[in-house]
mmCIF file of C-alpha atoms in Angstrom:
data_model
loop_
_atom_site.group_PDB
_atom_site.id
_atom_site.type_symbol
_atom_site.label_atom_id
_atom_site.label_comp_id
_atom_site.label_asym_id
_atom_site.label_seq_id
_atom_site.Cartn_x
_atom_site.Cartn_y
_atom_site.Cartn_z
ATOM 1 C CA UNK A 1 0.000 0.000 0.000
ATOM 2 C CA UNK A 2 1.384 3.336 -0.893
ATOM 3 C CA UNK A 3 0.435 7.227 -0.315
ATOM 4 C CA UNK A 4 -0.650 8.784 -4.051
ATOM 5 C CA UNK A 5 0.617 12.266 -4.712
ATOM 6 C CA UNK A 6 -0.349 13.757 -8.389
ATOM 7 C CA UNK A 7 1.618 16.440 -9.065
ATOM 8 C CA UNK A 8 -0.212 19.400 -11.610
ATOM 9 C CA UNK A 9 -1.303 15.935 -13.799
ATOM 10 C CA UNK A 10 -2.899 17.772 -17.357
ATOM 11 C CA UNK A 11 -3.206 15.661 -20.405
ATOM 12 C CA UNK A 12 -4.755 15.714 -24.139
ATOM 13 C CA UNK A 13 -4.920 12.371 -26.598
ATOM 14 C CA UNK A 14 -3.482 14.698 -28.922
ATOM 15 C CA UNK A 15 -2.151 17.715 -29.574
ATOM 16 C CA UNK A 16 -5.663 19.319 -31.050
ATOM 17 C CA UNK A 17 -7.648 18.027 -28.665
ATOM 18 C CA UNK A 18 -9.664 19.682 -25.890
ATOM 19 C CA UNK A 19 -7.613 19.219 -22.673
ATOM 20 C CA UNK A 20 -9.107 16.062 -20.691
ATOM 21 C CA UNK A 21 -7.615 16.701 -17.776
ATOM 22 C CA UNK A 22 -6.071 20.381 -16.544
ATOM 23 C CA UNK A 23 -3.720 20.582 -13.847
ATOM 24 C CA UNK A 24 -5.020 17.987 -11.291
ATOM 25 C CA UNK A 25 -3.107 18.153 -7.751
ATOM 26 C CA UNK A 26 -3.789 15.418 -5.218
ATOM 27 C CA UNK A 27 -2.652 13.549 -2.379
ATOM 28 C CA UNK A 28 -4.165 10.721 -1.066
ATOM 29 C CA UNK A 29 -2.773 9.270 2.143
ATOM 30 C CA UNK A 30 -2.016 5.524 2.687
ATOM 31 C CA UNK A 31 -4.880 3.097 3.185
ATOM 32 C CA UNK A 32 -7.435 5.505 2.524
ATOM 33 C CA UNK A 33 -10.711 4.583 0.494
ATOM 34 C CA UNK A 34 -11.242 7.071 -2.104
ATOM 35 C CA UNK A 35 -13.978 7.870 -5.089
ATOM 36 C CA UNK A 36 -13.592 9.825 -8.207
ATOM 37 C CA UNK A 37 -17.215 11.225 -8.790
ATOM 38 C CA UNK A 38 -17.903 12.724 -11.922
ATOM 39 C CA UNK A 39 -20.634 12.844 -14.988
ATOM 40 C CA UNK A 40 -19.295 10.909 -18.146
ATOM 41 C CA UNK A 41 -16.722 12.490 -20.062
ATOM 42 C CA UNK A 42 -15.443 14.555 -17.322
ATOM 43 C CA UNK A 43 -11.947 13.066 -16.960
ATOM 44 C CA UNK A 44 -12.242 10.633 -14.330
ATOM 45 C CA UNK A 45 -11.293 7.451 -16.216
ATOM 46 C CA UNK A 46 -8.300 8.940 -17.845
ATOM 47 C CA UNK A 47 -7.258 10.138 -13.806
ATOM 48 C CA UNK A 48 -7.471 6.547 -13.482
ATOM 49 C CA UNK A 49 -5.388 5.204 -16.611
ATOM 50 C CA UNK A 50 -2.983 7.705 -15.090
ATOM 51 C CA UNK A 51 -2.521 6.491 -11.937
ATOM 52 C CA UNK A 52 -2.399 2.885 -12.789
ATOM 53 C CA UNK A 53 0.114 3.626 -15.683
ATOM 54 C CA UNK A 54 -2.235 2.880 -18.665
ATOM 55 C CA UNK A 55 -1.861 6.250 -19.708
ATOM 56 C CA UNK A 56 1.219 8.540 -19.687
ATOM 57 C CA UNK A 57 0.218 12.085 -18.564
ATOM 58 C CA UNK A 58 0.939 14.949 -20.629
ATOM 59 C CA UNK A 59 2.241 16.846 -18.243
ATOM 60 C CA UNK A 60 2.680 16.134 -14.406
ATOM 61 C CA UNK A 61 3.991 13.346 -12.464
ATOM 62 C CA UNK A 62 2.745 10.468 -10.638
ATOM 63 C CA UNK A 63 4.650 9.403 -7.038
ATOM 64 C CA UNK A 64 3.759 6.237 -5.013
ATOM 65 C CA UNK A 65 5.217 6.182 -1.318
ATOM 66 C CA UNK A 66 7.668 9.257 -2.573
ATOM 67 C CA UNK A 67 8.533 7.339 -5.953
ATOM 68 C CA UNK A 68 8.164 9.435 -9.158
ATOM 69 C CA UNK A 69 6.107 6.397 -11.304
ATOM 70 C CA UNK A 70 5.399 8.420 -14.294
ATOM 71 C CA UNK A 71 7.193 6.355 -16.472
ATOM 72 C CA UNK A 72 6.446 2.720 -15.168
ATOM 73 C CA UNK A 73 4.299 0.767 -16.546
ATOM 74 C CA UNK A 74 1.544 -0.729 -15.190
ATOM 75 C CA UNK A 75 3.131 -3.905 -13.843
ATOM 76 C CA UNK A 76 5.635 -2.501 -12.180
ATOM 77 C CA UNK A 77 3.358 -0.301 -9.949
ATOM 78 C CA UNK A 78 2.030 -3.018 -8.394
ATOM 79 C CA UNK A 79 -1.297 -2.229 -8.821
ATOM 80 C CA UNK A 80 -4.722 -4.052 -9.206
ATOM 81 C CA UNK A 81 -7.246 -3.257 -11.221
ATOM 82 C CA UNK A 82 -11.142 -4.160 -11.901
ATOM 83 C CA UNK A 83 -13.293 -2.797 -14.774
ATOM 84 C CA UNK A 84 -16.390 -1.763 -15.536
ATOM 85 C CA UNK A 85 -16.822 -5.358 -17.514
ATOM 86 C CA UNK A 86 -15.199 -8.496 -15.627
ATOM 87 C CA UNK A 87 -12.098 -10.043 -16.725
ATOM 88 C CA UNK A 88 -11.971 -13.666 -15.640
ATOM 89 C CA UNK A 89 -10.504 -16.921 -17.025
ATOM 90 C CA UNK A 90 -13.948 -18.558 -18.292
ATOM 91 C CA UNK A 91 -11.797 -21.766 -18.705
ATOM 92 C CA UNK A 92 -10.406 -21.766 -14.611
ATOM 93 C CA UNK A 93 -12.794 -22.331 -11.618
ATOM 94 C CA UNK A 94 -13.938 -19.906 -9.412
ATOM 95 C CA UNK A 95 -10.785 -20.742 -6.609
ATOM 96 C CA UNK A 96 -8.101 -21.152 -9.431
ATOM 97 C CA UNK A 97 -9.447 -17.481 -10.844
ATOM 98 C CA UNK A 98 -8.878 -15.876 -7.429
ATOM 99 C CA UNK A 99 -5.425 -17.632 -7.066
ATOM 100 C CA UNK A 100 -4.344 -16.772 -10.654
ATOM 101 C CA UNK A 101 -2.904 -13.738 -9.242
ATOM 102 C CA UNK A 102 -1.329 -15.493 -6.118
ATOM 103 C CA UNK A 103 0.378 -18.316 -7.843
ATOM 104 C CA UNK A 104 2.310 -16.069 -10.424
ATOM 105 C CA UNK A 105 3.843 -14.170 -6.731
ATOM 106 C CA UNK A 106 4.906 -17.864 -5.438
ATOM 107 C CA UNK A 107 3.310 -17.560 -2.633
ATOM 108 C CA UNK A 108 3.102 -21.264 -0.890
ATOM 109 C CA UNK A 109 -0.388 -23.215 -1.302
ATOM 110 C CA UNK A 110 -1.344 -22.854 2.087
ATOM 111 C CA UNK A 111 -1.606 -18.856 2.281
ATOM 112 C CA UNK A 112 -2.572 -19.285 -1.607
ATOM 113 C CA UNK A 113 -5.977 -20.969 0.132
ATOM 114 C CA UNK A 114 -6.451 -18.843 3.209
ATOM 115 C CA UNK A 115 -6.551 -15.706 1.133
ATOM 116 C CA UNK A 116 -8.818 -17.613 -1.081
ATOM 117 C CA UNK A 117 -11.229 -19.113 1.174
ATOM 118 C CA UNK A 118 -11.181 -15.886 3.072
ATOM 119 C CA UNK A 119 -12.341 -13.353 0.100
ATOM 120 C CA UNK A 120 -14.630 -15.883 -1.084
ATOM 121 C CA UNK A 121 -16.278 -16.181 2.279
ATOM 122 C CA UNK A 122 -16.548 -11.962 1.998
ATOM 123 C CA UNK A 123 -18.044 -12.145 -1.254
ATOM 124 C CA UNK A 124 -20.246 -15.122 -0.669
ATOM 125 C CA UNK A 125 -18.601 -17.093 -3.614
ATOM 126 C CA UNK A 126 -17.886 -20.141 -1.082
ATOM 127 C CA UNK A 127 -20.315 -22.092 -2.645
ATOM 128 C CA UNK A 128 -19.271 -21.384 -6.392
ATOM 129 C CA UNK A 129 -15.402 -21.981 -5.595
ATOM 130 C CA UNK A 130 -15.539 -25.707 -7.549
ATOM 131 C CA UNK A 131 -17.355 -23.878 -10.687
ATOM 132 C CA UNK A 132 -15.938 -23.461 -13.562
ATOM 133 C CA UNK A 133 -16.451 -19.328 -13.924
ATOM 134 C CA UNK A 134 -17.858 -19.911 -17.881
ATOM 135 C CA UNK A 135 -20.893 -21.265 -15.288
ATOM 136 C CA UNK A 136 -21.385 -17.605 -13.726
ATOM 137 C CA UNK A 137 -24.013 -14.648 -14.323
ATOM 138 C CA UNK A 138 -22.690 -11.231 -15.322
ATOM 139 C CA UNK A 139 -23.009 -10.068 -11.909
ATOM 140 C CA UNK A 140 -20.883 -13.313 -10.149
ATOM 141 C CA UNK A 141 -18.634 -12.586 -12.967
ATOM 142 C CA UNK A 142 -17.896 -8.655 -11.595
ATOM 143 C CA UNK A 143 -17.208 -10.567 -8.201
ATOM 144 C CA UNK A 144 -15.286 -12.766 -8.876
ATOM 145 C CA UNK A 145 -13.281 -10.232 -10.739
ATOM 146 C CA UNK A 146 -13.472 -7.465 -7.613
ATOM 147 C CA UNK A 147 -12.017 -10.654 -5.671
ATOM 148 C CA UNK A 148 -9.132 -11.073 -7.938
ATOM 149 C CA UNK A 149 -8.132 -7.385 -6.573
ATOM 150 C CA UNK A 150 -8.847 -7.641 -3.033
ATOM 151 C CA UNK A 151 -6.865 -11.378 -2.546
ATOM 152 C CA UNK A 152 -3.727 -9.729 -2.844
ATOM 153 C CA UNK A 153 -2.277 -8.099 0.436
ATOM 154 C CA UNK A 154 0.984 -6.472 -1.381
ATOM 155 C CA UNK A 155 -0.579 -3.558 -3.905
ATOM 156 C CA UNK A 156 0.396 -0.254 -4.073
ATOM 157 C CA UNK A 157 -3.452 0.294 -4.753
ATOM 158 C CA UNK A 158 -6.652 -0.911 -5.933
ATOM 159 C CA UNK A 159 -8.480 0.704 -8.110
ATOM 160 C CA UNK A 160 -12.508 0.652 -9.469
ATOM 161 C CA UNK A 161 -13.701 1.722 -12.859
ATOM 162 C CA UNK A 162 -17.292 1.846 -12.275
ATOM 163 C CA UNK A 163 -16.790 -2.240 -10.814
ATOM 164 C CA UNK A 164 -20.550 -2.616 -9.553
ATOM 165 C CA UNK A 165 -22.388 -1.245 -13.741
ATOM 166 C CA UNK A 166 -23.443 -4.726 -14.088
ATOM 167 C CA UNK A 167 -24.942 -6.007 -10.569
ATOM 168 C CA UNK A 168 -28.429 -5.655 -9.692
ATOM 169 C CA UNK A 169 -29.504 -2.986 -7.365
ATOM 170 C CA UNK A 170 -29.788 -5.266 -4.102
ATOM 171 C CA UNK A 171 -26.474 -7.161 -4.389
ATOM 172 C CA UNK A 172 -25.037 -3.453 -4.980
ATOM 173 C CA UNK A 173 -25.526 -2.500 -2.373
ATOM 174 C CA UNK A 174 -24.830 -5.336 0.027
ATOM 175 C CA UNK A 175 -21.056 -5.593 -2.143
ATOM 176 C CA UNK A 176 -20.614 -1.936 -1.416
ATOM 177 C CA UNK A 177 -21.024 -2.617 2.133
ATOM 178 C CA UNK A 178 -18.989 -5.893 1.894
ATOM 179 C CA UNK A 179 -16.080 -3.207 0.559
ATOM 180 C CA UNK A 180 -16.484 -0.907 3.472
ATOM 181 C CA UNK A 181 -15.718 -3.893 5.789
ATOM 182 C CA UNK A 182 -13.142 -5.665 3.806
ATOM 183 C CA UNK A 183 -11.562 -1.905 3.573
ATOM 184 C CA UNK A 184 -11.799 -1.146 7.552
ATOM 185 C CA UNK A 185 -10.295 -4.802 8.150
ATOM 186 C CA UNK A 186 -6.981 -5.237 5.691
ATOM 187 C CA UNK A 187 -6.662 -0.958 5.052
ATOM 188 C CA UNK A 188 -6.392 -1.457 1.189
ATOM 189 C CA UNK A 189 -5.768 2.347 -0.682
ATOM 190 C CA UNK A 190 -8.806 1.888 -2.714
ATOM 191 C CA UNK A 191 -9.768 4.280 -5.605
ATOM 192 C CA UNK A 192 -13.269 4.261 -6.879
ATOM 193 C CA UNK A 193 -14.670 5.754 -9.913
ATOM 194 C CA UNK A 194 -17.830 6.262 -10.228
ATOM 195 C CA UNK A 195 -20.896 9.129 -11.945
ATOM 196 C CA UNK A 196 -23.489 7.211 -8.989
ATOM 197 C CA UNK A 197 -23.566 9.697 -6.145
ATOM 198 C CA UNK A 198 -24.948 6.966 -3.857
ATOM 199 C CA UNK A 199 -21.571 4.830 -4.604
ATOM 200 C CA UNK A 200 -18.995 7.302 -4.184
ATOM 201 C CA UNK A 201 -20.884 8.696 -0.790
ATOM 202 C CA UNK A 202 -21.488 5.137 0.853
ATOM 203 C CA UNK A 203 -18.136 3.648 -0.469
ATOM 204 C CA UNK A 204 -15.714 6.651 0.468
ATOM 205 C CA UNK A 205 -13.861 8.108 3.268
ATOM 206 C CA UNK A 206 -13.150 11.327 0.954
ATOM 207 C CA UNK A 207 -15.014 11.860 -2.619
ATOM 208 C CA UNK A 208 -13.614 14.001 -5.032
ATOM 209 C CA UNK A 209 -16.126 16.078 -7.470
ATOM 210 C CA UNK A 210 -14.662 16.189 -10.998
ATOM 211 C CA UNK A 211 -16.512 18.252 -14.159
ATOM 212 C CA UNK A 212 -14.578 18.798 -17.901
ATOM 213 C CA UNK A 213 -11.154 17.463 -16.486
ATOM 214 C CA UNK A 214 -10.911 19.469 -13.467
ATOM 215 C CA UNK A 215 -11.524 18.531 -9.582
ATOM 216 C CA UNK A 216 -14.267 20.941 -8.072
ATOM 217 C CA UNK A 217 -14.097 19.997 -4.655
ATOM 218 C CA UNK A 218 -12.814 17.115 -2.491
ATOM 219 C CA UNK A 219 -14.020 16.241 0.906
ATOM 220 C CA UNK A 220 -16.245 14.059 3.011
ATOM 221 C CA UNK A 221 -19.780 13.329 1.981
ATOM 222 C CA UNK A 222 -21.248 15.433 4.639
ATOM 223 C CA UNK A 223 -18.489 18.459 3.653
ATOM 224 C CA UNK A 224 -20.003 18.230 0.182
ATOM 225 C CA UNK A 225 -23.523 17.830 1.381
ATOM 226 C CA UNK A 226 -23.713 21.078 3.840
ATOM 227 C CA UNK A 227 -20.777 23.007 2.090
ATOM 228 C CA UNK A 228 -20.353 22.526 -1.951
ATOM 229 C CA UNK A 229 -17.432 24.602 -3.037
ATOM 230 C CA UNK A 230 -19.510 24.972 -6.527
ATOM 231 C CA UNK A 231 -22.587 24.906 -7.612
ATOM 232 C CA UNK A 232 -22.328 22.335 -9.658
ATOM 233 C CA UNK A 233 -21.536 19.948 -6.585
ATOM 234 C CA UNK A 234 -24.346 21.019 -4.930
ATOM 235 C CA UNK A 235 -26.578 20.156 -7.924
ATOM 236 C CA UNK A 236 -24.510 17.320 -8.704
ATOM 237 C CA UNK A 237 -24.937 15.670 -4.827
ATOM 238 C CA UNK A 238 -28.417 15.464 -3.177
ATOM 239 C CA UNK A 239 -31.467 14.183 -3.932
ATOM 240 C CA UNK A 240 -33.038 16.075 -5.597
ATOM 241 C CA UNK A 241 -29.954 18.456 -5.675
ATOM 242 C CA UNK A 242 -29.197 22.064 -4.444
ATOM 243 C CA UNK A 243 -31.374 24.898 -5.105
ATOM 244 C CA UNK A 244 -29.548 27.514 -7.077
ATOM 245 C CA UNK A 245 -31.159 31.128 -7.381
ATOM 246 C CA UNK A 246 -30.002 34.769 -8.630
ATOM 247 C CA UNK A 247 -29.847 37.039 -5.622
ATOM 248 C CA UNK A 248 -28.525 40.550 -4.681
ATOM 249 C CA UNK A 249 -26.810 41.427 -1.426
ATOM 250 C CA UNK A 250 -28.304 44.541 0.336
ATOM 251 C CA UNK A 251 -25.762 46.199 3.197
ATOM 252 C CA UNK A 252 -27.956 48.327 5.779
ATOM 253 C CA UNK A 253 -26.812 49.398 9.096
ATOM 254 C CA UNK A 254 -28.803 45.951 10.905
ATOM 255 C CA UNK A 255 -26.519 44.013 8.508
ATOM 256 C CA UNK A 256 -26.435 42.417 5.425
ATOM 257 C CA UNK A 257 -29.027 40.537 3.829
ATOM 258 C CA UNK A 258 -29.984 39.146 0.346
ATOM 259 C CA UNK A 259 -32.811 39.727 -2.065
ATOM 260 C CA UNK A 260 -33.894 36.797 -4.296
ATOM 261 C CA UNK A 261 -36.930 37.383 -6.888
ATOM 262 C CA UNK A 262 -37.260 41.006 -4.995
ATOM 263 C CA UNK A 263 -37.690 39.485 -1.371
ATOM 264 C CA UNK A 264 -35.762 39.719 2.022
ATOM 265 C CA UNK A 265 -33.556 36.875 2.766
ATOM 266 C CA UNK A 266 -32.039 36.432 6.193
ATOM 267 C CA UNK A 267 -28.649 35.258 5.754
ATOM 268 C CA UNK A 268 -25.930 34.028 8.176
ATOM 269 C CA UNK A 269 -22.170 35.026 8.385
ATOM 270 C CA UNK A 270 -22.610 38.006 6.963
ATOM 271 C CA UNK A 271 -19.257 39.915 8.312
ATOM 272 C CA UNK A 272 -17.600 37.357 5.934
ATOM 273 C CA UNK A 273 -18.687 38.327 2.714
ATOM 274 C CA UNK A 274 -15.899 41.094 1.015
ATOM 275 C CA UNK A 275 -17.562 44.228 1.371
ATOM 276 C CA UNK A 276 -16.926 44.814 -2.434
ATOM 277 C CA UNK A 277 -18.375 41.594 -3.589
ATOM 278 C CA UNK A 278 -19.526 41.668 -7.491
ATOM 279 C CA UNK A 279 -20.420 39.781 -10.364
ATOM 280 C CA UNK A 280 -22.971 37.289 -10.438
ATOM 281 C CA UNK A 281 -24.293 36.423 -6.900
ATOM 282 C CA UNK A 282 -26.698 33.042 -6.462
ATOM 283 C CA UNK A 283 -28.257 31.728 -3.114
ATOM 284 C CA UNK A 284 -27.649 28.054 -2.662
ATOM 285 C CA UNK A 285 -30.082 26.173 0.009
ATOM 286 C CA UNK A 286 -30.677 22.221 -0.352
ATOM 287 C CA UNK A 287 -34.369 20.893 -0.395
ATOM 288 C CA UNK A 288 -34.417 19.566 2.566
ATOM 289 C CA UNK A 289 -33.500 22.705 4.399
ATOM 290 C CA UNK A 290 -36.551 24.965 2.411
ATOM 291 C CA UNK A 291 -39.633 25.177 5.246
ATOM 292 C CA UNK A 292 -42.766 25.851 4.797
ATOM 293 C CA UNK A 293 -44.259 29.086 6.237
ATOM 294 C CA UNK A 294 -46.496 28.598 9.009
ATOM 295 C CA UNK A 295 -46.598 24.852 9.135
ATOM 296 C CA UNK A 296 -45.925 25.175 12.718
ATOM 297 C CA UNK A 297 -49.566 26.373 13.161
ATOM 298 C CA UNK A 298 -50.534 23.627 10.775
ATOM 299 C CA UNK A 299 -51.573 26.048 7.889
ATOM 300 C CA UNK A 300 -50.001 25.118 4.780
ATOM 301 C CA UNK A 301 -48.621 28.492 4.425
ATOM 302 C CA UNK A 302 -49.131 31.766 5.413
ATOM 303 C CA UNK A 303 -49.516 34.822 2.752
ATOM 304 C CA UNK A 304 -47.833 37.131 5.136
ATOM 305 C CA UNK A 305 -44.835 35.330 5.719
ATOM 306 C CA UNK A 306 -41.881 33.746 3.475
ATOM 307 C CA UNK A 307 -41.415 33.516 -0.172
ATOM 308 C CA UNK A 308 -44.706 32.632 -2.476
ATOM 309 C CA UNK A 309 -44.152 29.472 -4.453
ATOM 310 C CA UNK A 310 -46.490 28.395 -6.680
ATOM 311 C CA UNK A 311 -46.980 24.281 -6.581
ATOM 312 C CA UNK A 312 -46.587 23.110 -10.048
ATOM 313 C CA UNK A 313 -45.704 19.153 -8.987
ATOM 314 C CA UNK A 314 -46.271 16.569 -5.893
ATOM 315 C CA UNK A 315 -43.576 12.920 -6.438
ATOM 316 C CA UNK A 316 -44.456 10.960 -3.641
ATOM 317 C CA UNK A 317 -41.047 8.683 -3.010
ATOM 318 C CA UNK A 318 -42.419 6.567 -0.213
ATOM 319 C CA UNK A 319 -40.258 8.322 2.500
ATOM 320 C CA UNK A 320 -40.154 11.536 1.440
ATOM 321 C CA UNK A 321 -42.373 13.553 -1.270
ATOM 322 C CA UNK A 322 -40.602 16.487 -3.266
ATOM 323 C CA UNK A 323 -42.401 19.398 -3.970
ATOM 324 C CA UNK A 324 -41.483 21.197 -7.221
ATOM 325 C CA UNK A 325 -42.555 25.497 -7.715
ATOM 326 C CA UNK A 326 -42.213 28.308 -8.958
ATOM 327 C CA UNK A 327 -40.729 31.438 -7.426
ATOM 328 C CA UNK A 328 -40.739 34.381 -9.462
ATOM 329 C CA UNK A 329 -39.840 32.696 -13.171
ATOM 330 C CA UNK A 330 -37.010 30.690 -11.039
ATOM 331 C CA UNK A 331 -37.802 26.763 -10.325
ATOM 332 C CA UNK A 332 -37.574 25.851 -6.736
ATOM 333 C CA UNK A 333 -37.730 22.318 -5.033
ATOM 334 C CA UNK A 334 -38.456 21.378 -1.545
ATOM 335 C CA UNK A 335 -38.155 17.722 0.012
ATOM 336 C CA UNK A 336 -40.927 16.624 2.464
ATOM 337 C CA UNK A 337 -39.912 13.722 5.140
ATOM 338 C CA UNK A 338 -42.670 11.425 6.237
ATOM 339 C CA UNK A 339 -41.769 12.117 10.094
ATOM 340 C CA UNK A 340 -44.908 12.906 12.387
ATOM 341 C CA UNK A 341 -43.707 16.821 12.108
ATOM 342 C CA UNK A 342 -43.824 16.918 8.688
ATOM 343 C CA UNK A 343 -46.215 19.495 7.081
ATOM 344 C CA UNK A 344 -48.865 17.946 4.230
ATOM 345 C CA UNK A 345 -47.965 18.299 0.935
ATOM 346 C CA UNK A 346 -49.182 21.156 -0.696
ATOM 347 C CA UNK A 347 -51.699 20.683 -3.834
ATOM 348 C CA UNK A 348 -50.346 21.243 -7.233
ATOM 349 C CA UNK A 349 -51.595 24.575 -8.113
ATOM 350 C CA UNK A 350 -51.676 26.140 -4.839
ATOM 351 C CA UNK A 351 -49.557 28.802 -3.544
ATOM 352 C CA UNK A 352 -46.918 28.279 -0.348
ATOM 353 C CA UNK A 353 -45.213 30.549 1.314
ATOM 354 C CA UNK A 354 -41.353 29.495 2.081
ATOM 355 C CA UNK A 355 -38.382 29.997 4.106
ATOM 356 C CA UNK A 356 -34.877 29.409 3.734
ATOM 357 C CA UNK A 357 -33.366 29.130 7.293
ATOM 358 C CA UNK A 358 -29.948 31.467 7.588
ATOM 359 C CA UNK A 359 -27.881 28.875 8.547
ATOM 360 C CA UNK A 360 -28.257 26.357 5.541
ATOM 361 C CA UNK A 361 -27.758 29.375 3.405
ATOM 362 C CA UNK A 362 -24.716 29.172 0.708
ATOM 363 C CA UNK A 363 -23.822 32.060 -1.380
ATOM 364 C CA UNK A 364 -22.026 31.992 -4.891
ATOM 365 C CA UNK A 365 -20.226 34.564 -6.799
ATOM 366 C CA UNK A 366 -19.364 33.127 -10.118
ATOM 367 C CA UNK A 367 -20.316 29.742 -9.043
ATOM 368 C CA UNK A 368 -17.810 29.675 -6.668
ATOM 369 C CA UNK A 369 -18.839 29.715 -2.761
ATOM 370 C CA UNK A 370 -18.297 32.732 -0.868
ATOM 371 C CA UNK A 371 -20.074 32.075 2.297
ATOM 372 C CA UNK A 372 -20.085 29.999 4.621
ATOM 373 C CA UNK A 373 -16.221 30.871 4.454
ATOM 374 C CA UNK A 374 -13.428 28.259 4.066
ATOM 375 C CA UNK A 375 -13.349 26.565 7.755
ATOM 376 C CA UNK A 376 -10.559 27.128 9.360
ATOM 377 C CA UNK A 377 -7.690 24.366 9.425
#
């Protein structure tokens, strides 16, 4: 296992081309699980090819443990890899696939078959160990193949190209948790790419955001949840994703406050907005955090008090219902929980009046945030 330091990594395919990836700086410490969390196209695999030596950067280096890599190949990293479509000897059975990569290191047959026996166990392949692997569905085929990377206790890293494409739903998610434990137990560096949200935020320790070859944020789940460093993040994690709305900031002697769609918005912080600010200001505040006026008193709203949104759809996700409307000519969405204090949903076509409580408030200037301010180290 090795610390992973990418130093200014930028590369094109060819010297035309639109730059995939543009000056990419990251560190990742030893035995950490990471994800790479991006729409398609946005440079993630190519990170990947990178760092597993597939793919020369064009500029940049690589260093494992302190080593500048850039120029190894892949085999010489000692690396292992799993793809978005399984690799596995169809002709081998299930055991002699998982030792494949065991018996070419000379390790002795008895820790060949612990390792074995012990991944198989975690993956719940005991009972298919005698098969021939020709015998498997597409989704024992994947596992088998994420088991061919996690047997081996000597890699620099493992790393995930979207591993999990061709499994249904349900065994997802109980392999993603199967990860997390086989992670916690032998402290694998795992790197995990991914465009599912729900992956990269139940798999990783630390998730980095990527959009048209560059990294917009990295952090913890809940760092990107409560405080995305873009507004693309924030649209990009959550279900339904951030709220994103033009606003103006208005200075008076009781403070500073915003305006959105030519209504007062309490907002927190304040003294840590630049007292110059310009440019394009937006108000960023997640669905989840958008209240409904008066639903204390058990009114659905109340016309005196928070923004009017006009109701133009009800989705009723068994836990929670969201609530799409219209403020001003701006779209707005709010997400109702199914808890005893939650308010009813409002009718499609009826006015609500909402809040947006100062302390889930995030403002953008140019897309990037500006408050709440960078915490403090």
């Amino acid at each position: 296992m090795a610390e992973i330091f990418l130093d200014a990594i930028s590369h094109r395919y060819d010297g035309s081309a639109p730059w995939a990836l543009r000056d990419v700086e990251l560190r990742w410490r030893d035995g950490g699980a990471y994800a790479l969390l991006g729409p398609s196209g946005c440079g993630k695999t190519t990170l990947l090819g990178i760092i597993s030596g597939l793919i020369q950067p064009t500029r940049g280096r690589v260093h494992y443990a302190g080593k500048d890599v850039t120029q190894l190949a892949s085999r010489e990293r000692n690396i292992a890899q799993v793809f978005q479509f399984p690799v596995v000897y169809d002709t081998m059975t299930v055991r002699q696939n998982l030792a494949f990569p065991l018996r070419n290191r000379g390790l002795p047959a008895a820790e060949i078959a612990r390792r074995v026996d012990r991944i198989a166990e975690a993956l719940e392949l005991t009972e298919q160990l005698p098969a021939r692997a020709t015998r498997l569905t597409a989704d024992q085929k994947q596992i088998l193949a994420l088991g061919r990377g996690l047997v081996r206790e000597d890699v620099a890293a493992i790393l995930f190209d979207e591993p999990l494409t061709v499994i249904d739903p349900h065994r997802k998610w109980r392999l993603r948790r199967k990860l997390k434990e086989i992670h916690k137990q032998f402290r694998h560096t795992l790197i995990y790419v991914t465009h599912d949200q729900t992956e990269a935020l139940t798999f990783a320790d630390e998730v980095v955001v990527m959009q048209d070859g560059e990294i917009l944020q990295r952090g913890t789940p809940e760092q990107l949840f409560r405080r995305p460093a873009h507004t693309y993040v924030g649209y990009f994690i959550g279900s339904p994703g951030m709220n994103v709305l033009p606003c103006e900031l208005v200075r008076e002697a009781g403070g500073l406050h915003a305006r959105v769609a030519g209504h007062r918005v309490e907002i927190a912080g304040g003294d840590g907005v630049p007292a110059m600010l310009d440019g394009a200001l937006e108000l960023g505040i997640r669905p989840e955090h958008v209240t409904i006026a008066g639903a204390g008193a058990g009114a659905p709203g109340d016309a005196g008090d928070g923004l009017p949104v006009a109701v133009t759809a009800v989705e009723d996700h068994g836990r929670f219902r969201v609530v799409t409307g219209v403020l001003a000519d701006h779209r707005l969405k709010l997400r109702i929980g199914d808890d005893p204090g939650a308010p009813p949903a409002p009718a499609v076509g009826a006015t609500v009046h909402v809040r947006f409580p100062p302390e889930h408030i995030c403002l953008y200037r140019d897309h990037r945030i500006v408050l709440p301010p960078e915490p403090a180290p």
